[in-house]
Amino acid sequence: MHIEELAVNIQPLSQEIICAAQLRFDQLIKPVGSLAQLESMTSRYAGIIGSSDKQLVVIPENRLLLVWGDVRQSAKIERAMKSENLLSVFAETVRAKVIPLLVTGENVYDLLEEGAMLTGEYIGEEKAGLVCLGGYETAPLDCWQQFAEEEDGLLFLEKLRCPVIAAMTGAILQAAGMRIPIMLDGLATCLAAFAAAKFNPHVLAYCFAGDESGEDGSADLLRRLQLQAPLRLSLKSGEGVGALACLQLFDAGIKAYTEMETFEEAGVHSEKEDFSLKVQEDRKLKK
C-alpha cells in the first residue's frame, strides 16, 4: 500500500468510546480526575482499540521499540543489536522488544514507504499491540521551525533533509493505519509525528508523548502537536529510553481502569461531585 493510500485510510477515533472510558474513570472509587494523564491516556487507548469494555481494555502484551538510523548511525545500530546495551536493559523491565532498523532509501518517498513497510512487517510478525519509536539522529534539528507552516508532508520532509525522520514518519502512518498506539520519544520522533499529521491529522490521536526531552524546541513541538508528556526526564537523546519509561505509566492507567471498582460495582453510594478533586481544583482557580 502506497503512502497516500495509507494516510487516507487512517480513521478518527470514536469520541463516544473515549467519553465512555472517561466516564468509567469518573465513577471509580476515587476522587474524580485524580489520575490525571493516566486517565486521558487510557481513555484514548480505548478509542484506539475501539472499545471501553474493561474486559477488552487490556495491557498490550507484545510491545516493540523500533530504533531507526541511517548509514551515519550504523555503529550505533550495531551496538543496539547486542542484548547487554542500555536500551535492552530498559526494554526488559517493560517487556518490550528492541528492533534496530537501518534505513536505506535514497529519497523521501522511498524512505516513507520503507518505514511503513518495515513497521507493518514487524507489527505483524510480533503481533505487537503497541509500538515505541526511537531514533539515532546526529544532524541538528533546530531548523524545523523554519518549515513548520509547510502544509505538504513530502515538501516538509524534503526541506528537513533527515532520512531517519522520513522513515519514522512512514512508521507512524503505518501503525496508525493498523490502529496501533505509538509512544514517541524525543524531538526526532515528535517531528516525525508532526510530518505524519500533514498527511492526515487524525494520526496524532494514535500518538502518545512519553517524555518531554531536554532537546531544544521539544516543549514547543509538543504544544504544536497538542500532546502532553507525563515525564520530563531532561534526556538529550531520543533513542527510546523516555518512551520505554512511560510504558510503566501507560500500564498503570490501564490497570486502574480494569482492576478498580466503580461505586456501582462495589455496591456503595456515588461520590458527591461537590467534594471531588476536580471540582475543588476548579474552585481554587476561580478565586
Coordinates of C-alpha atoms in Angstrom, one line a residue:
M1 CA 0.0 0.0 0.0
H2 CA 1.4 3.4 -1.0
I3 CA 1.8 6.2 1.5
E4 CA -1.0 8.3 0.0
E5 CA -3.5 5.4 0.3
L6 CA -2.2 4.5 3.8
A7 CA -2.7 8.1 5.0
V8 CA -6.2 8.4 3.6
N9 CA -7.3 5.2 5.4
I10 CA -6.4 6.4 8.9
Q11 CA -9.6 6.8 10.7
P12 CA -10.5 9.3 13.5
L13 CA -11.1 7.8 17.0
S14 CA -14.6 7.4 18.3
Q15 CA -15.2 10.3 20.8
E16 CA -18.2 8.3 22.1
I17 CA -15.8 5.4 23.2
I18 CA -13.3 7.9 24.6
C19 CA -16.0 9.6 26.6
A20 CA -17.4 6.3 27.8
A21 CA -14.0 5.3 29.1
Q22 CA -13.5 8.6 30.9
L23 CA -17.0 8.2 32.4
R24 CA -15.8 4.9 33.9
F25 CA -12.8 6.6 35.4
D26 CA -15.1 9.3 36.8
Q27 CA -17.2 6.6 38.5
L28 CA -14.3 4.7 40.1
I29 CA -14.0 4.8 43.9
K30 CA -11.5 7.7 43.9
P31 CA -11.7 11.5 43.5
V32 CA -12.8 12.5 40.1
G33 CA -9.9 13.3 37.8
S34 CA -7.3 12.3 40.4
L35 CA -5.3 10.1 38.0
A36 CA -4.9 13.0 35.5
Q37 CA -2.9 11.9 32.4
L38 CA -3.2 8.3 33.3
E39 CA -6.9 8.6 32.7
S40 CA -6.6 10.5 29.4
M41 CA -4.0 8.1 28.1
T42 CA -6.2 5.0 28.9
S43 CA -9.4 6.7 27.6
R44 CA -7.6 7.4 24.3
Y45 CA -6.2 3.9 24.2
A46 CA -9.8 2.6 24.5
G47 CA -10.7 4.7 21.5
I48 CA -7.8 3.2 19.5
I49 CA -8.8 -0.4 20.2
G50 CA -12.4 0.5 19.7
S51 CA -14.0 -0.5 23.0
S52 CA -14.4 0.9 26.5
D53 CA -15.3 -2.5 27.9
K54 CA -12.9 -3.1 30.8
Q55 CA -12.6 -6.8 29.7
L56 CA -11.2 -5.6 26.4
V57 CA -9.0 -2.7 27.5
V58 CA -6.0 -4.8 28.3
I59 CA -2.3 -4.0 28.6
P60 CA -0.7 -4.7 25.2
E61 CA 1.2 -8.0 25.7
N62 CA 3.7 -7.6 22.8
R63 CA 5.4 -4.2 22.6
L64 CA 8.2 -3.1 20.2
L65 CA 10.8 -0.4 20.3
L66 CA 11.7 0.4 16.8
V67 CA 15.0 2.3 16.8
W68 CA 15.8 3.9 13.4
G69 CA 19.1 5.0 12.0
D70 CA 20.8 5.5 8.6
V71 CA 24.3 4.7 7.4
R72 CA 25.8 7.5 9.5
Q73 CA 24.5 5.8 12.7
S74 CA 25.3 2.2 11.6
A75 CA 27.7 1.7 14.5
K76 CA 25.0 2.7 17.0
I77 CA 22.5 0.4 15.3
E78 CA 25.1 -2.5 15.5
R79 CA 25.5 -1.8 19.3
A80 CA 21.8 -1.7 19.8
M81 CA 21.6 -5.3 18.5
K82 CA 23.5 -6.6 21.5
S83 CA 21.4 -7.7 24.4
E84 CA 23.6 -6.0 27.0
N85 CA 23.1 -2.5 25.7
L86 CA 21.2 0.3 27.6
L87 CA 18.1 0.1 25.5
S88 CA 17.7 -3.7 26.0
V89 CA 18.1 -3.3 29.8
F90 CA 15.3 -0.7 29.9
A91 CA 13.2 -2.7 27.4
E92 CA 13.4 -5.8 29.5
T93 CA 11.8 -4.1 32.5
V94 CA 8.7 -3.2 30.5
R95 CA 8.6 -6.4 28.4
A96 CA 9.4 -4.7 25.1
K97 CA 11.5 -6.0 22.3
V98 CA 14.1 -3.7 20.7
I99 CA 14.4 -3.8 17.0
P100 CA 17.1 -1.6 15.4
L101 CA 16.5 -0.6 11.8
L102 CA 18.9 0.7 9.3
V103 CA 17.1 2.7 6.5
T104 CA 18.5 2.8 3.0
G105 CA 16.0 4.8 0.9
E106 CA 17.5 7.4 -1.4
N107 CA 14.7 9.9 -1.4
V108 CA 11.9 11.0 0.9
Y109 CA 9.2 9.0 -0.8
D110 CA 11.2 5.8 -0.7
L111 CA 12.1 6.4 3.0
L112 CA 8.4 6.9 3.8
E113 CA 7.5 3.6 2.2
E114 CA 10.5 1.8 3.7
G115 CA 9.5 2.9 7.2
A116 CA 5.9 1.9 6.7
M117 CA 6.8 -1.5 5.2
L118 CA 9.2 -2.4 7.9
T119 CA 6.8 -1.3 10.7
G120 CA 3.9 -3.2 9.2
E121 CA 6.1 -6.4 8.9
Y122 CA 7.3 -6.3 12.5
I123 CA 3.9 -5.5 13.9
G124 CA 2.5 -8.5 12.0
E125 CA 5.4 -10.8 12.8
E126 CA 5.5 -9.9 16.5
K127 CA 1.7 -9.5 16.9
A128 CA 2.5 -6.2 18.5
G129 CA -0.1 -4.2 20.3
L130 CA 2.0 -1.1 20.9
V131 CA 5.0 0.5 19.1
C132 CA 7.6 2.8 20.7
L133 CA 9.8 4.8 18.5
G134 CA 13.4 5.9 18.9
G135 CA 15.9 7.4 16.5
Y136 CA 19.6 7.9 16.2
E137 CA 19.9 11.3 14.7
T138 CA 23.0 13.4 14.9
A139 CA 22.1 16.2 12.5
P140 CA 20.9 19.5 14.0
L141 CA 17.1 19.7 14.0
D142 CA 16.7 23.3 15.1
C143 CA 15.8 24.3 11.5
W144 CA 12.4 22.6 11.6
Q145 CA 10.6 25.7 12.8
Q146 CA 11.5 27.5 9.5
F147 CA 9.4 24.9 7.6
A148 CA 6.7 24.3 10.2
E149 CA 4.0 26.1 8.2
E150 CA 4.6 23.9 5.1
E151 CA 1.3 22.0 4.7
D152 CA 2.6 19.4 2.3
G153 CA 4.2 16.5 4.2
L154 CA 6.6 15.5 1.4
L155 CA 7.9 19.0 1.0
F156 CA 8.3 19.4 4.7
L157 CA 10.4 16.3 4.9
E158 CA 12.4 17.3 1.9
K159 CA 13.3 20.6 3.5
L160 CA 14.1 18.9 6.8
R161 CA 16.6 16.6 4.9
C162 CA 16.6 13.9 7.6
P163 CA 16.3 10.2 6.4
V164 CA 15.6 8.9 9.9
I165 CA 12.7 11.2 10.4
A166 CA 11.2 10.5 7.0
A167 CA 11.3 6.7 7.7
M168 CA 9.7 7.2 11.2
T169 CA 7.0 9.3 9.5
G170 CA 6.1 6.3 7.4
A171 CA 6.3 4.1 10.5
I172 CA 3.8 6.3 12.3
L173 CA 1.4 6.4 9.4
Q174 CA 1.6 2.6 9.1
A175 CA 1.0 1.9 12.9
A176 CA -1.9 4.4 13.0
G177 CA -3.4 2.7 9.9
M178 CA -3.3 -0.6 11.8
R179 CA -4.8 1.1 14.9
I180 CA -1.7 0.5 16.9
P181 CA -0.8 3.1 19.7
I182 CA 2.5 4.8 19.2
M183 CA 4.8 6.0 22.0
L184 CA 7.1 8.8 20.9
D185 CA 10.5 9.7 22.4
G186 CA 12.5 12.9 21.8
L187 CA 12.5 15.6 19.2
A188 CA 13.1 13.4 16.2
T189 CA 10.2 11.1 16.8
C190 CA 7.9 14.1 17.5
L191 CA 9.0 15.7 14.3
A192 CA 8.0 12.5 12.5
A193 CA 4.6 12.7 14.1
F194 CA 4.4 16.4 13.1
A195 CA 5.2 15.4 9.5
A196 CA 2.7 12.5 9.6
A197 CA 0.0 14.8 10.7
K198 CA 0.5 16.8 7.5
F199 CA -0.6 13.7 5.6
N200 CA -3.5 13.0 7.9
P201 CA -4.2 15.0 11.1
H202 CA -6.1 12.0 12.6
V203 CA -2.7 10.3 13.1
L204 CA -2.0 12.3 16.2
A205 CA -4.8 10.6 18.1
Y206 CA -2.8 7.4 17.9
C207 CA 0.4 9.1 19.3
F208 CA 1.4 9.4 22.9
A209 CA 4.3 11.6 24.1
G210 CA 6.4 9.6 26.5
D211 CA 8.9 12.3 27.6
E212 CA 9.4 16.0 27.2
S213 CA 13.1 15.7 26.4
G214 CA 15.8 18.2 27.2
E215 CA 16.4 18.9 23.5
D216 CA 15.9 22.5 22.2
G217 CA 12.4 23.0 20.9
S218 CA 10.9 19.9 22.4
A219 CA 8.4 21.7 24.5
D220 CA 7.3 24.0 21.6
L221 CA 6.9 21.0 19.3
L222 CA 4.7 19.1 21.9
R223 CA 2.5 22.2 22.2
R224 CA 2.1 22.3 18.4
L225 CA 1.2 18.6 18.4
Q226 CA -1.2 19.2 21.3
L227 CA 0.4 16.3 23.1
Q228 CA 1.3 16.3 26.8
A229 CA 4.2 14.2 28.1
P230 CA 3.7 12.6 31.5
L231 CA 7.5 12.6 32.0
R232 CA 10.2 15.3 31.9
L233 CA 13.4 13.4 32.3
S234 CA 15.6 16.1 30.5
L235 CA 17.0 13.4 28.2
K236 CA 19.1 14.7 25.4
S237 CA 18.7 11.7 23.1
G238 CA 15.5 10.3 21.6
E239 CA 16.8 6.7 21.2
G240 CA 13.8 5.3 23.1
V241 CA 14.5 5.5 26.9
G242 CA 11.8 8.1 27.5
A243 CA 9.2 6.0 25.6
L244 CA 10.1 2.9 27.5
A245 CA 10.0 4.6 30.8
C246 CA 6.5 5.9 30.1
L247 CA 5.2 2.4 29.4
Q248 CA 5.1 1.9 33.2
L249 CA 2.6 4.8 33.5
F250 CA 0.7 3.6 30.4
D251 CA 0.3 0.2 32.1
A252 CA -0.7 1.7 35.4
G253 CA -3.6 3.6 33.9
I254 CA -5.0 0.5 32.2
K255 CA -4.6 -1.5 35.5
A256 CA -6.6 1.2 37.4
Y257 CA -9.3 1.2 34.7
T258 CA -9.7 -2.6 34.7
E259 CA -9.0 -3.6 38.3
M260 CA -10.6 -0.8 40.3
E261 CA -14.3 -0.8 41.0
T262 CA -16.9 1.8 40.4
F263 CA -19.2 2.8 43.2
E264 CA -22.0 0.8 41.5
E265 CA -19.8 -2.3 41.1
A266 CA -18.9 -2.1 44.8
G267 CA -22.4 -1.5 45.8
V268 CA -21.8 1.8 47.6
H269 CA -23.1 5.3 47.1
S270 CA -21.7 7.6 44.4
E271 CA -19.1 10.2 45.4
K272 CA -20.8 13.7 45.6
E273 CA -19.4 15.8 42.9
D274 CA -19.1 18.9 45.1
F275 CA -16.4 17.1 47.1
S276 CA -14.5 15.7 44.1
L277 CA -10.9 16.7 43.5
K278 CA -11.7 18.2 40.1
V279 CA -14.4 20.5 41.4
Q280 CA -12.2 21.6 44.3
E281 CA -9.3 22.4 42.0
D282 CA -11.7 24.3 39.6
R283 CA -12.9 26.4 42.6
K284 CA -9.3 27.3 43.5
L285 CA -8.6 28.5 40.0
K286 CA -11.7 30.8 40.1
K287 CA -10.6 32.5 43.3

